[in-house]
Coordinates of C-alpha atoms in Angstrom, one line a residue:
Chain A
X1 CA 0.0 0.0 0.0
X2 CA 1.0 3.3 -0.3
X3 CA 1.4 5.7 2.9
X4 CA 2.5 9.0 4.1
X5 CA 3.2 9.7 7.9
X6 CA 3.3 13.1 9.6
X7 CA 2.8 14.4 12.6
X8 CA -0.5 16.1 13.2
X9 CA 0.6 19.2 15.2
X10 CA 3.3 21.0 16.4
X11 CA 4.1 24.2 18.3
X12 CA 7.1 26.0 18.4
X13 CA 8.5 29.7 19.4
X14 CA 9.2 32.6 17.1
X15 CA 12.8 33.0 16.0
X16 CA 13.4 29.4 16.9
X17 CA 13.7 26.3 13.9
X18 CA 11.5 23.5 13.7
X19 CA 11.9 20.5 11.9
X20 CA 8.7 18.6 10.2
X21 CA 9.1 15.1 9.8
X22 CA 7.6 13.0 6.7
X23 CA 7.9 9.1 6.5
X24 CA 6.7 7.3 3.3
X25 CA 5.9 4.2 1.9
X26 CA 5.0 3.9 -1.8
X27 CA 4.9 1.8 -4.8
X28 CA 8.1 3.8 -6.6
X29 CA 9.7 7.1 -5.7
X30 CA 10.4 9.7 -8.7
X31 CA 10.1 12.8 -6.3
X32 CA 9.0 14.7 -2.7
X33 CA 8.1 17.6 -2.7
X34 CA 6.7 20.0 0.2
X35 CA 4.0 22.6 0.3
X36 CA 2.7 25.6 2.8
X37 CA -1.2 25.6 3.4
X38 CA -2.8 28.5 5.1
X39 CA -6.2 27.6 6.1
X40 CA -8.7 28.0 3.9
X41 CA -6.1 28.8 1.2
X42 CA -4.4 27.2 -1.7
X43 CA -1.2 24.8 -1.1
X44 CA 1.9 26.5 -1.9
X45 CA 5.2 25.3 -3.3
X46 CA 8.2 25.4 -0.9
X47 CA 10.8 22.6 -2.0
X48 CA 11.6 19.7 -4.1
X49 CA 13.9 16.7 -3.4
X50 CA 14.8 13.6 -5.7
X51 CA 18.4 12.9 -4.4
X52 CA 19.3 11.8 -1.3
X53 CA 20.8 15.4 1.3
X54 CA 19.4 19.1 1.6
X55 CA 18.2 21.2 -0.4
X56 CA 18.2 24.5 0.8
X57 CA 16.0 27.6 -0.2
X58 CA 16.2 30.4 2.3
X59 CA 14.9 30.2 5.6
X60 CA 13.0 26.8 4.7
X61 CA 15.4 24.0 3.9
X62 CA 14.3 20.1 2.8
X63 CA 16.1 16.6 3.4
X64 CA 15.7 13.4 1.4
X65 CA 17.4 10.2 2.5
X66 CA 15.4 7.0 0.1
X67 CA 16.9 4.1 1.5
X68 CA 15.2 5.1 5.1
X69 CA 11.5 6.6 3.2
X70 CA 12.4 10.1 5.0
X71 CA 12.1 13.7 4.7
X72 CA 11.9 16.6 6.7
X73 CA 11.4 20.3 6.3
X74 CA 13.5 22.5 9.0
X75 CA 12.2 25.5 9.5
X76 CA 14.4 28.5 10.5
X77 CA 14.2 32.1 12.7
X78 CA 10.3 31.0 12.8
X79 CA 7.9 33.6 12.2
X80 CA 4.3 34.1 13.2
X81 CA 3.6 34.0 9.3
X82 CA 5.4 30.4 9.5
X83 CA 2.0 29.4 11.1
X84 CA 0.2 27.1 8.7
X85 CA 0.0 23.7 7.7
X86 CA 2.7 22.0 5.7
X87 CA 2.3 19.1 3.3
X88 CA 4.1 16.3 2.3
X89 CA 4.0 14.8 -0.8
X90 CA 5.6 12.0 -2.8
X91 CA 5.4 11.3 -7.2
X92 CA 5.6 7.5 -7.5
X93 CA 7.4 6.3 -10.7
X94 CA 5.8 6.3 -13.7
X95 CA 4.5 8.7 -16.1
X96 CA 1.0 9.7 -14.3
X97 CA 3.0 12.0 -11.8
X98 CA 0.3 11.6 -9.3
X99 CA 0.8 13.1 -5.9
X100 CA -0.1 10.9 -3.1
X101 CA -0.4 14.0 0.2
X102 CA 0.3 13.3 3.5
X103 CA -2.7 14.5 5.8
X104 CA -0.5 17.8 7.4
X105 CA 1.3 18.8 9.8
X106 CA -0.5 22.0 11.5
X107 CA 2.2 24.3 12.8
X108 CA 1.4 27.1 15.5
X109 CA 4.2 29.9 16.3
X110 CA 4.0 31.2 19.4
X111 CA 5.0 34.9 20.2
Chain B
X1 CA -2.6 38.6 -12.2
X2 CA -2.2 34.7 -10.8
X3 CA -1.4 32.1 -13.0
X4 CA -4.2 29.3 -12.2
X5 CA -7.7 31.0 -11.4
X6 CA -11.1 29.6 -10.2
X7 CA -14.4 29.7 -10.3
X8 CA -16.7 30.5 -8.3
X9 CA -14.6 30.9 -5.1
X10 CA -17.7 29.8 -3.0
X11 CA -20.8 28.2 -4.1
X12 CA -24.0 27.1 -2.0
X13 CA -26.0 24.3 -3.7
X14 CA -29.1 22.7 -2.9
X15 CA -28.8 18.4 -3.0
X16 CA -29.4 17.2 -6.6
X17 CA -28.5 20.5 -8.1
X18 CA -25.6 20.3 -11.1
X19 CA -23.0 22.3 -10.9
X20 CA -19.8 23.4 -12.4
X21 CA -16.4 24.3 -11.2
X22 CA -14.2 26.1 -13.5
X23 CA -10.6 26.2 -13.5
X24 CA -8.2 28.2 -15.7
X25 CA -4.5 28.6 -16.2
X26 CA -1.6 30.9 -18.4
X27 CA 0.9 28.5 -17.2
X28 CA 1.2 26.7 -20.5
X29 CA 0.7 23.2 -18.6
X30 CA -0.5 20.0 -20.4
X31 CA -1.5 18.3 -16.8
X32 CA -4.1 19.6 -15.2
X33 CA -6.0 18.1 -11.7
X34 CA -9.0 18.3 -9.8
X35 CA -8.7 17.7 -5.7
X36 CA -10.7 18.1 -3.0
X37 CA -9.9 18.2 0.8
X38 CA -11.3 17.8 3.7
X39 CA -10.5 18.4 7.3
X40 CA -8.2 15.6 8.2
X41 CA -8.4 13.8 5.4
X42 CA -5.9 15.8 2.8
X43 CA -5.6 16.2 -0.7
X44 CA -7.9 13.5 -2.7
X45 CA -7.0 12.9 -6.2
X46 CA -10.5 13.0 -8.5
X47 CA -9.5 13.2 -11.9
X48 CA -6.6 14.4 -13.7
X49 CA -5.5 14.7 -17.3
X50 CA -2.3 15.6 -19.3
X51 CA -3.8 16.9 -22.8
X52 CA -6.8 18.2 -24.6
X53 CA -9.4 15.2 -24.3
X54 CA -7.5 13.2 -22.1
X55 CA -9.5 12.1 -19.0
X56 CA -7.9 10.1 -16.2
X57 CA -9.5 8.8 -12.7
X58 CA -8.1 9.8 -9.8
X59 CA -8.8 8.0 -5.8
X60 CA -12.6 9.7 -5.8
X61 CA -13.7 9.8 -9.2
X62 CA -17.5 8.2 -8.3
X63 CA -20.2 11.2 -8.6
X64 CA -17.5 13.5 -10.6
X65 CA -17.0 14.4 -13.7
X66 CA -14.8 16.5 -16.1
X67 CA -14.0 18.3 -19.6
X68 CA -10.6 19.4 -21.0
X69 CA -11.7 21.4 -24.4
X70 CA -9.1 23.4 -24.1
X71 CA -5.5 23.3 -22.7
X72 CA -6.1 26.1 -20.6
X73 CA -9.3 25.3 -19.0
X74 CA -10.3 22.3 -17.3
X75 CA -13.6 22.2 -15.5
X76 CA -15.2 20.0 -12.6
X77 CA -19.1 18.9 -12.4
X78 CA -21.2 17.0 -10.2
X79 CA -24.2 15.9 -11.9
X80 CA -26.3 15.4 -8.8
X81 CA -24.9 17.1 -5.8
X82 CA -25.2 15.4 -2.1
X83 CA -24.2 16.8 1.2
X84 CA -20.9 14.8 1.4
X85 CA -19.6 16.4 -1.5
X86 CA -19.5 19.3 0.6
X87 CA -15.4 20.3 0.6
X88 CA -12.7 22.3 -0.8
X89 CA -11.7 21.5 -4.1
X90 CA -8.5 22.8 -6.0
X91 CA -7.3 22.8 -9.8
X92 CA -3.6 22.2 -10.2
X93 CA -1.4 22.4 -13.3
X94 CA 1.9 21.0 -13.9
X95 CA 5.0 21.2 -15.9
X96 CA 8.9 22.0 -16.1
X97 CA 11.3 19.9 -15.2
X98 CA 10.6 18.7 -12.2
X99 CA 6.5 18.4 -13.0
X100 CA 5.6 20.5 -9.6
X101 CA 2.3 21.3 -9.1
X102 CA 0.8 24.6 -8.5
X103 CA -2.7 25.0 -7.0
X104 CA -5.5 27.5 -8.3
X105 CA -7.0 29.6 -5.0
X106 CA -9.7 27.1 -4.2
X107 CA -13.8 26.6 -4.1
X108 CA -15.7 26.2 -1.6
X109 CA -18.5 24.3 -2.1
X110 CA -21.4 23.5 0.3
X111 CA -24.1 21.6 -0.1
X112 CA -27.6 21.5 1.7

């Protein structure tokens, strides 16, 4: 089967770093990506990884190891704006390049 | 102006009304999807499709249907709406090199 594993919530302090954590299971693995949600709003991109290490993009920075099915998003110098949820996602192999989402991680910033 | 649009933004229907959701993009992207999403449950695949005319089901295709007539615009009905159909629902195009998806603002669509 194919399955994506976040945590549901998690709070952390402005100006701190946070670290999301993804785990996944799928039938193939041709990509993982990671997107901001603001409630009620559309999903935005924030990274791509298709190679095992970091990518980093700014104050947001994404880590891929395949052998393990892992991922994480850090989050640094948090800001209230940071607070949202955050979506991972992963493209099985093949040419349909369908998204399977994990169900969100909720992140609150506190002051 | 933004790149993948939609409409309406909110829509209140009436159970067995149709309706239709529009979505539009300048993007340029062949592949174009339909999701909805609902608290807990994330982003549910309903159809998808890469080209004029082609029509792929998603995970939730049952009571959905769509049109691609043009590579820009690819549109969303329920024939016969019912209460649990009541969710967000989001277009999405994709292209370039790493085929990332990008997510039109959303509609949401209740239904009494």
């Amino acid at each position: 089967g194919q399955n994506i594993d976040q945590p549901t919530e998690m709070t952390a302090t402005e100006g701190a770093i946070v670290q999301i954590n993804c785990t996944y299971q799928t039938s193939g693995f041709n990509g993982l990506f990671w997107y901001q949600q603001h409630a009620g709003e559309a999903p935005t991109f924030l990274s791509y990884n298709v190679l095992d290490g970091l990518e980093e993009k700014g104050r947001f920075s994404s880590f891929l190891s395949r052998s393990k099915g892992y991922s994480y998003l850090l989050l640094k110098e948090l800001q209230m704006k940071d607070s949202a949820s955050y979506l991972c996602a992963v493209k099985g192999r093949g040419a349909t390049n369908k998204l399977i989402f994990g169900t969100g991680t909720l992140l609150a910033v506190q002051p | 102006d933004a790149d993948v649009t939609q409409t309406p933004r909110n829509r209140i229907t009436k159970t067995g009304k149709r309706i239709m959701l529009e979505c539009s993009q300048t993007k340029g992207h062949d592949r174009m999807y339909w999701y909805r999403q609902d608290p807990g449950l994330g982003l549910q695949l309903i159809y998808y499709s890469f080209d004029v005319k082609d029509i792929n089901k998603g995970e939730i295709s049952d009571g959905y249907s769509v049109s691609r007539q043009a590579q820009a615009k690819f549109s969303l009905s329920l024939e016969s709406a019912i209460p649990n159909q009541t969710a967000l629902y989001f277009c999405a195009t994709a292209g370039g090199r790493t085929d990332t998806q990008y997510f039109g603002p959303g509609t949401r669509l209740t239904v009494l």
